[in-house]
């Protein structure tokens, strides 16, 4: 009883003595102090993350810089406007598929069927638009809906019937590959209208210089207003917020990158439609994951399925929806890949597409163990992969070497991810 009395007395003293309470040590998350301490806060936060193994996207950004420096030193054409524009258009197809993979990886699962689903979707669109004479917009809509339905079907076997996602999607890989070959027919190739909706996905450019600079300006203004108003809302309810100097500095950095990209595009053909669409999807999915209840449920499931179930989350519905999203993005990516070659053929969705899509998500920073990642990781990862491919192509490096280098980059990323998790456990933050 003496222990309880002492504890009660101490608590009472803190209540009746505000000064003593104010002077007591209070555990404050150091991440909250960053927003108020400006540059000093960020330096401290950087040291804390380094010790705790929270590297985030730093390794891949550093890797991109090294790739650019190395290949530019080998060939001055690597950072030319034409090559950079080609890279950002080529990456969209694989990048779209990788965005869907990010959602699945956040659950700690895998989807091996995305390559075949992308090929099946492009075949569906081609058959409906060319063979059946449908309007291309309708064929595209059916193909995307079919991709979502296929993903939901995979999710049903996984979430409802309890079959392992690996086995379900491996079966899906084989089935939808056979389905694609079946509907393409004996010829195996359906040529698309290069001037049609699908064809223009990767060939249309906004040639007016105002388009690229205008988009850059819109991005910068929206970012500043969003950050500014967000800080005002946080201040209004007494939550730590970023100082104005920090917001201005971030805005200036984004402006430099955005207008440099706009200048680069205008030195070649102009702003690519494919890149604009990709950025819109990235912004939308990032908002979905980080700013909505649904996104928090996805992250919660990646952290602990049982805890999520006890918290009242409909685990089955979220899992099915995630696989439906993965299938939908696979279909969209397949349409961009078909646009790139102006046809749907038997090789669609095969080769190294699946591995590149998964590798892009992982290389970009999405954890294979679930619960950590952003859709922007798909952009960073696919940039690394496609940049390496284009750099080696400029040097006329053989295809086998490309596979080996990409594999080495992927292995390095996975090792970093594993070491990071161990470091976080040691630091007590896992």
Coordinates of C-alpha atoms in Angstrom, one line a residue:
X1 CA 0.0 0.0 0.0
X2 CA 2.9 2.3 0.7
X3 CA 4.0 2.1 -3.0
X4 CA 0.5 3.1 -4.2
X5 CA 0.3 6.0 -1.8
X6 CA 3.7 7.3 -2.9
X7 CA 2.7 7.0 -6.5
X8 CA -0.6 8.8 -5.9
X9 CA 1.1 11.5 -3.9
X10 CA 3.6 12.2 -6.7
X11 CA 0.8 12.4 -9.2
X12 CA -1.1 14.8 -7.0
X13 CA 2.0 17.0 -6.6
X14 CA 2.3 17.3 -10.4
X15 CA -1.3 18.3 -10.7
X16 CA -1.3 20.9 -8.0
X17 CA 2.2 22.2 -8.9
X18 CA 2.2 23.2 -12.5
X19 CA 5.8 24.5 -12.3
X20 CA 7.0 21.1 -11.1
X21 CA 5.1 19.4 -13.9
X22 CA 6.5 21.8 -16.5
X23 CA 10.0 21.1 -15.3
X24 CA 9.6 17.3 -15.4
X25 CA 11.2 15.4 -18.2
X26 CA 8.7 14.8 -21.0
X27 CA 9.4 12.3 -23.8
X28 CA 9.1 14.2 -27.0
X29 CA 9.4 12.5 -30.4
X30 CA 12.4 14.1 -32.0
X31 CA 10.7 14.1 -35.4
X32 CA 8.2 16.7 -34.1
X33 CA 11.0 19.1 -33.2
X34 CA 12.4 19.1 -36.7
X35 CA 9.5 21.3 -37.9
X36 CA 10.3 24.0 -35.3
X37 CA 14.1 24.0 -35.3
X38 CA 14.8 24.8 -39.0
X39 CA 18.1 23.7 -40.4
X40 CA 19.5 22.7 -37.0
X41 CA 16.5 20.4 -36.6
X42 CA 17.1 18.8 -39.9
X43 CA 20.7 18.1 -39.2
X44 CA 19.8 16.5 -35.9
X45 CA 17.1 14.5 -37.6
X46 CA 19.5 13.3 -40.3
X47 CA 21.9 12.1 -37.6
X48 CA 19.1 10.3 -35.8
X49 CA 17.9 8.6 -39.0
X50 CA 21.4 7.5 -39.8
X51 CA 21.9 5.9 -36.4
X52 CA 18.4 4.3 -36.5
X53 CA 18.9 3.0 -40.0
X54 CA 16.0 5.1 -41.4
X55 CA 17.6 5.8 -44.7
X56 CA 14.5 6.4 -46.7
X57 CA 15.1 7.4 -50.4
X58 CA 18.6 8.7 -49.8
X59 CA 20.4 5.6 -51.2
X60 CA 18.5 5.6 -54.4
X61 CA 18.9 9.3 -54.9
X62 CA 22.6 9.0 -54.4
X63 CA 22.6 6.1 -56.8
X64 CA 20.8 8.1 -59.5
X65 CA 23.4 10.9 -59.1
X66 CA 26.2 8.3 -59.5
X67 CA 24.6 6.8 -62.5
X68 CA 24.3 10.2 -64.2
X69 CA 27.9 11.1 -63.4
X70 CA 29.3 7.8 -64.6
X71 CA 27.3 7.5 -67.9
X72 CA 27.8 11.2 -68.7
X73 CA 31.5 10.8 -68.3
X74 CA 31.4 7.8 -70.7
X75 CA 29.1 9.4 -73.2
X76 CA 28.1 13.1 -73.4
X77 CA 24.8 12.1 -75.0
X78 CA 23.5 10.6 -71.7
X79 CA 22.2 13.8 -70.2
X80 CA 21.1 15.2 -73.6
X81 CA 17.5 16.5 -73.8
X82 CA 16.6 13.7 -76.2
X83 CA 17.9 10.9 -74.1
X84 CA 16.4 12.2 -70.9
X85 CA 13.1 12.7 -72.6
X86 CA 13.2 9.2 -74.0
X87 CA 14.0 7.8 -70.5
X88 CA 11.0 9.5 -68.9
X89 CA 8.6 8.3 -71.6
X90 CA 10.0 4.7 -71.6
X91 CA 9.8 4.3 -67.9
X92 CA 6.0 5.1 -67.7
X93 CA 4.8 1.6 -68.7
X94 CA 6.9 -0.3 -66.2
X95 CA 6.4 2.5 -63.6
X96 CA 2.7 2.2 -63.7
X97 CA 2.9 -1.5 -63.0
X98 CA 5.4 -0.8 -60.2
X99 CA 2.9 1.6 -58.6
X100 CA 0.5 -1.3 -58.2
X101 CA 3.3 -3.5 -56.9
X102 CA 4.0 -0.9 -54.1
X103 CA 0.4 -1.3 -52.8
X104 CA 0.9 -5.1 -52.6
X105 CA 4.4 -4.9 -51.0
X106 CA 2.9 -2.6 -48.3
X107 CA 0.9 -5.6 -47.2
X108 CA 4.0 -7.7 -47.1
X109 CA 2.8 -9.8 -50.1
X110 CA 3.7 -10.2 -53.7
X111 CA 1.9 -10.2 -57.1
X112 CA 3.7 -12.3 -59.7
X113 CA 0.8 -11.9 -62.3
X114 CA 1.2 -8.2 -63.1
X115 CA 3.3 -8.9 -66.2
X116 CA 0.7 -11.3 -67.7
X117 CA -2.2 -9.1 -66.7
X118 CA -0.6 -6.1 -68.5
X119 CA -0.2 -8.2 -71.6
X120 CA -3.8 -9.6 -71.4
X121 CA -5.1 -6.0 -70.9
X122 CA -3.3 -4.7 -74.0
X123 CA -4.6 -7.7 -76.0
X124 CA -8.2 -7.0 -74.8
X125 CA -7.9 -3.4 -75.9
X126 CA -6.4 -4.3 -79.2
X127 CA -9.0 -7.0 -80.0
X128 CA -11.9 -4.7 -79.1
X129 CA -10.5 -1.6 -80.9
X130 CA -9.1 -3.2 -84.0
X131 CA -10.9 -6.5 -84.6
X132 CA -14.3 -5.6 -83.1
X133 CA -14.3 -1.9 -84.2
X134 CA -15.0 -0.5 -80.8
X135 CA -14.1 3.1 -80.0
X136 CA -10.7 3.2 -78.5
X137 CA -11.8 4.9 -75.3
X138 CA -14.3 2.2 -74.7
X139 CA -11.7 -0.5 -75.4
X140 CA -9.3 1.1 -73.0
X141 CA -11.9 1.4 -70.3
X142 CA -12.8 -2.3 -70.6
X143 CA -9.2 -3.3 -70.5
X144 CA -8.6 -1.3 -67.3
X145 CA -11.7 -2.7 -65.6
X146 CA -10.7 -6.2 -66.7
X147 CA -7.3 -5.6 -65.0
X148 CA -9.0 -4.5 -61.8
X149 CA -11.4 -7.5 -61.9
X150 CA -8.5 -9.9 -62.5
X151 CA -6.7 -8.4 -59.5
X152 CA -9.8 -8.7 -57.3
X153 CA -10.1 -12.3 -58.3
X154 CA -6.5 -13.0 -57.2
X155 CA -7.4 -11.1 -54.0
X156 CA -10.4 -13.3 -53.4
X157 CA -8.4 -16.5 -53.5
X158 CA -5.8 -14.9 -51.2
X159 CA -8.0 -13.0 -48.7
X160 CA -11.2 -15.1 -48.6
X161 CA -10.0 -18.6 -49.3
X162 CA -6.6 -18.2 -47.6
X163 CA -4.4 -19.4 -50.5
X164 CA -0.8 -17.9 -50.4
X165 CA -0.5 -14.8 -52.6
X166 CA 2.7 -16.2 -54.2
X167 CA 0.9 -19.4 -55.4
X168 CA -2.3 -17.6 -56.5
X169 CA -0.5 -15.0 -58.6
X170 CA 2.0 -17.5 -60.0
X171 CA -1.0 -19.4 -61.3
X172 CA -2.4 -16.1 -62.6
X173 CA 0.9 -15.5 -64.4
X174 CA 0.5 -18.7 -66.4
X175 CA -3.3 -18.4 -66.9
X176 CA -3.4 -14.9 -68.1
X177 CA -0.4 -15.5 -70.4
X178 CA -2.4 -18.3 -72.0
X179 CA -5.5 -16.1 -72.2
X180 CA -3.5 -13.4 -74.0
X181 CA -2.1 -15.9 -76.5
X182 CA -5.6 -17.3 -77.1
X183 CA -7.4 -14.0 -77.9
X184 CA -4.5 -12.7 -80.0
X185 CA -5.1 -15.7 -82.3
X186 CA -2.8 -17.5 -84.7
X187 CA -1.3 -14.3 -86.1
X188 CA -0.1 -13.3 -82.6
X189 CA 0.1 -9.6 -83.4
X190 CA -2.5 -6.8 -83.7
X191 CA -1.2 -3.5 -84.9
X192 CA -2.6 -0.4 -83.3
X193 CA -3.3 3.0 -84.9
X194 CA -0.4 5.1 -84.1
X195 CA -2.6 8.2 -84.3
X196 CA -5.3 6.7 -82.1
X197 CA -5.8 7.1 -78.3
X198 CA -3.5 4.2 -77.3
X199 CA -0.9 5.1 -79.9
X200 CA -0.7 8.7 -78.7
X201 CA -0.1 7.8 -75.0
X202 CA 3.6 7.7 -75.6
X203 CA 3.9 9.7 -78.9
X204 CA 2.0 12.8 -78.1
X205 CA 4.0 15.9 -76.9
X206 CA 2.8 19.3 -75.8
X207 CA 5.0 21.3 -78.2
X208 CA 4.1 24.7 -76.9
X209 CA 6.9 25.8 -74.6
X210 CA 4.3 27.3 -72.3
X211 CA 2.9 23.9 -71.5
X212 CA 6.0 22.6 -69.7
X213 CA 6.8 25.9 -67.9
X214 CA 3.1 26.3 -67.1
X215 CA 2.9 22.8 -65.5
X216 CA 6.1 23.5 -63.6
X217 CA 4.6 26.7 -62.2
X218 CA 1.4 25.0 -61.2
X219 CA 3.3 22.3 -59.4
X220 CA 5.4 24.8 -57.5
X221 CA 2.4 27.0 -56.6
X222 CA 0.2 24.1 -55.5
X223 CA 3.1 22.7 -53.4
X224 CA 3.6 26.0 -51.7
X225 CA -0.1 26.6 -51.0
X226 CA -0.6 23.1 -49.7
X227 CA 2.4 23.3 -47.4
X228 CA 1.5 26.8 -46.2
X229 CA -2.1 26.0 -45.5
X230 CA -1.1 22.7 -43.8
X231 CA 1.2 24.6 -41.5
X232 CA -1.5 27.1 -40.6
X233 CA -3.9 24.3 -39.7
X234 CA -1.2 22.6 -37.6
X235 CA -0.5 25.9 -35.8
X236 CA -4.1 26.5 -35.2
X237 CA -4.5 23.3 -33.2
X238 CA -1.1 23.6 -31.4
X239 CA 0.8 20.9 -33.4
X240 CA 4.4 21.6 -34.4
X241 CA 4.7 22.9 -37.9
X242 CA 7.5 23.8 -40.3
X243 CA 8.9 27.3 -40.1
X244 CA 8.2 29.6 -43.1
X245 CA 11.9 29.5 -44.1
X246 CA 11.7 25.7 -44.4
X247 CA 8.6 25.9 -46.6
X248 CA 10.2 28.5 -48.8
X249 CA 13.5 26.5 -49.1
X250 CA 11.6 23.4 -50.1
X251 CA 9.5 25.4 -52.7
X252 CA 12.7 26.9 -54.2
X253 CA 14.3 23.4 -54.5
X254 CA 11.1 22.0 -56.2
X255 CA 11.0 25.1 -58.5
X256 CA 14.6 24.5 -59.6
X257 CA 14.0 20.8 -60.4
X258 CA 10.6 21.5 -62.1
X259 CA 11.8 24.4 -64.3
X260 CA 15.0 22.5 -65.2
X261 CA 12.9 19.6 -66.3
X262 CA 10.6 21.9 -68.3
X263 CA 13.7 23.5 -70.0
X264 CA 15.0 20.1 -70.8
X265 CA 11.7 18.9 -72.4
X266 CA 11.5 22.1 -74.5
X267 CA 14.9 21.5 -75.9
X268 CA 13.6 18.4 -77.6
X269 CA 9.9 17.7 -78.6
X270 CA 8.2 19.3 -75.7
X271 CA 6.3 18.0 -72.6
X272 CA 5.4 14.3 -73.0
X273 CA 1.8 13.3 -72.4
X274 CA 3.0 10.0 -70.8
X275 CA 5.0 11.8 -68.2
X276 CA 2.1 14.1 -67.2
X277 CA -0.2 11.1 -66.8
X278 CA 2.3 9.2 -64.7
X279 CA 2.8 12.2 -62.4
X280 CA -0.9 12.6 -62.0
X281 CA -1.2 9.0 -60.9
X282 CA 1.7 9.3 -58.6
X283 CA 0.3 12.3 -56.9
X284 CA -3.2 10.7 -56.6
X285 CA -2.0 7.4 -55.2
X286 CA 0.4 9.2 -52.8
X287 CA -2.6 11.2 -51.5
X288 CA -4.6 8.0 -51.2
X289 CA -2.0 6.3 -49.1
X290 CA -0.9 9.1 -46.9
X291 CA -4.0 11.3 -46.5
X292 CA -6.9 8.9 -46.4
X293 CA -8.3 6.4 -43.9
X294 CA -8.0 3.7 -46.6
X295 CA -4.2 4.4 -46.9
X296 CA -3.8 4.1 -43.1
X297 CA -5.5 0.8 -43.2
X298 CA -3.1 -0.5 -45.9
X299 CA -0.1 0.5 -43.8
X300 CA -1.7 -0.9 -40.7
X301 CA -2.1 -4.3 -42.4
X302 CA 1.5 -4.3 -43.4
X303 CA 2.5 -3.7 -39.8
X304 CA 0.3 -6.4 -38.2
X305 CA -2.7 -8.2 -39.6
X306 CA -3.9 -9.3 -36.2
X307 CA -3.7 -5.9 -34.6
X308 CA -5.5 -4.4 -37.6
X309 CA -8.3 -7.0 -37.3
X310 CA -8.7 -6.2 -33.6
X311 CA -8.8 -2.5 -34.4
X312 CA -11.9 -3.2 -36.6
X313 CA -10.3 -3.0 -40.0
X314 CA -12.0 -5.2 -42.6
X315 CA -8.9 -7.1 -43.5
X316 CA -10.5 -9.1 -46.3
X317 CA -11.9 -6.1 -48.1
X318 CA -8.6 -4.1 -47.9
X319 CA -6.6 -7.1 -49.2
X320 CA -8.9 -7.6 -52.1
X321 CA -8.9 -3.9 -53.0
X322 CA -5.1 -3.8 -52.9
X323 CA -4.9 -6.6 -55.4
X324 CA -7.6 -5.0 -57.6
X325 CA -5.5 -1.8 -57.6
X326 CA -2.4 -3.8 -58.6
X327 CA -4.3 -5.4 -61.5
X328 CA -5.7 -2.0 -62.6
X329 CA -2.2 -0.5 -62.7
X330 CA -0.9 -3.5 -64.5
X331 CA -3.5 -3.0 -67.2
X332 CA -2.7 0.7 -67.5
X333 CA 1.0 -0.1 -67.7
X334 CA 0.3 -2.7 -70.4
X335 CA -1.5 0.0 -72.5
X336 CA 1.5 2.3 -72.3
X337 CA 3.8 -0.6 -73.3
X338 CA 1.6 -1.4 -76.2
X339 CA 1.6 2.3 -77.2
X340 CA 5.4 2.3 -77.2
X341 CA 5.5 -0.4 -80.0
X342 CA 2.1 0.4 -81.5
X343 CA 0.9 -3.2 -81.2
X344 CA -0.2 -6.0 -78.9
X345 CA 1.8 -9.1 -79.5
X346 CA 2.7 -12.5 -77.9
X347 CA 5.7 -11.0 -76.2
X348 CA 3.6 -8.5 -74.2
X349 CA 4.0 -8.9 -70.5
X350 CA 6.9 -11.4 -70.8
X351 CA 10.7 -11.2 -70.6
X352 CA 12.1 -9.0 -67.7
X353 CA 9.0 -6.9 -67.3
X354 CA 7.8 -8.5 -64.1
X355 CA 11.2 -8.5 -62.5
X356 CA 11.7 -4.9 -63.5
X357 CA 8.4 -3.8 -62.1
X358 CA 9.1 -5.5 -58.7
X359 CA 12.7 -4.3 -58.7
X360 CA 11.6 -0.7 -59.3
X361 CA 9.4 -0.7 -56.3
X362 CA 12.1 -2.3 -54.1
X363 CA 15.0 -0.3 -55.4
X364 CA 13.0 2.9 -54.9
X365 CA 12.7 2.2 -51.2
X366 CA 9.5 0.1 -50.6
X367 CA 10.2 -2.6 -48.1
X368 CA 9.8 -6.3 -49.0
X369 CA 8.7 -6.9 -45.4
X370 CA 5.6 -4.6 -45.6
X371 CA 4.4 -1.5 -43.9
X372 CA 7.0 0.9 -45.4
X373 CA 7.0 2.7 -48.7
X374 CA 5.4 5.3 -51.0
X375 CA 4.3 5.3 -54.6
X376 CA 7.0 7.8 -55.4
X377 CA 9.4 4.9 -54.8
X378 CA 8.2 3.5 -58.1
X379 CA 9.3 6.6 -59.9
X380 CA 12.8 6.6 -58.3
X381 CA 13.3 2.8 -58.8
X382 CA 12.1 2.8 -62.5
X383 CA 14.3 5.8 -63.1
X384 CA 17.3 3.9 -61.9
X385 CA 16.5 0.8 -64.0
X386 CA 15.7 2.6 -67.2
X387 CA 18.7 5.0 -66.8
X388 CA 21.0 2.0 -66.5
X389 CA 19.5 0.4 -69.5
X390 CA 19.8 3.5 -71.6
X391 CA 23.4 4.2 -70.4
X392 CA 24.5 0.7 -71.2
X393 CA 22.7 0.9 -74.6
X394 CA 24.7 4.1 -75.4
X395 CA 27.9 2.1 -74.7
X396 CA 26.6 -0.8 -76.8
X397 CA 26.9 -3.1 -73.8
X398 CA 25.5 -6.6 -74.4
X399 CA 22.1 -7.6 -73.0
X400 CA 23.4 -10.2 -70.6
X401 CA 25.5 -7.5 -68.8
X402 CA 22.3 -5.4 -68.4
X403 CA 20.6 -8.2 -66.6
X404 CA 23.6 -8.7 -64.3
X405 CA 24.0 -5.1 -63.4
X406 CA 20.2 -4.7 -62.7
X407 CA 20.4 -7.8 -60.5
X408 CA 23.3 -6.4 -58.6
X409 CA 21.5 -3.1 -58.0
X410 CA 18.4 -5.1 -56.8
X411 CA 20.4 -7.3 -54.5
X412 CA 22.2 -4.3 -53.0
X413 CA 18.8 -2.6 -52.3
X414 CA 17.4 -5.7 -50.7
X415 CA 20.5 -6.1 -48.5
X416 CA 20.2 -2.4 -47.5
X417 CA 16.5 -3.0 -46.6
X418 CA 17.4 -6.0 -44.5
X419 CA 20.3 -4.2 -42.7
X420 CA 18.0 -1.2 -42.1
X421 CA 15.4 -3.4 -40.4
X422 CA 18.0 -4.9 -38.2
X423 CA 19.4 -1.5 -37.3
X424 CA 15.9 -0.3 -36.5
X425 CA 15.3 -3.3 -34.2
X426 CA 18.5 -2.5 -32.4
X427 CA 17.5 1.1 -32.0
X428 CA 14.1 0.0 -30.8
X429 CA 12.1 1.5 -33.7
X430 CA 11.0 -1.5 -35.6

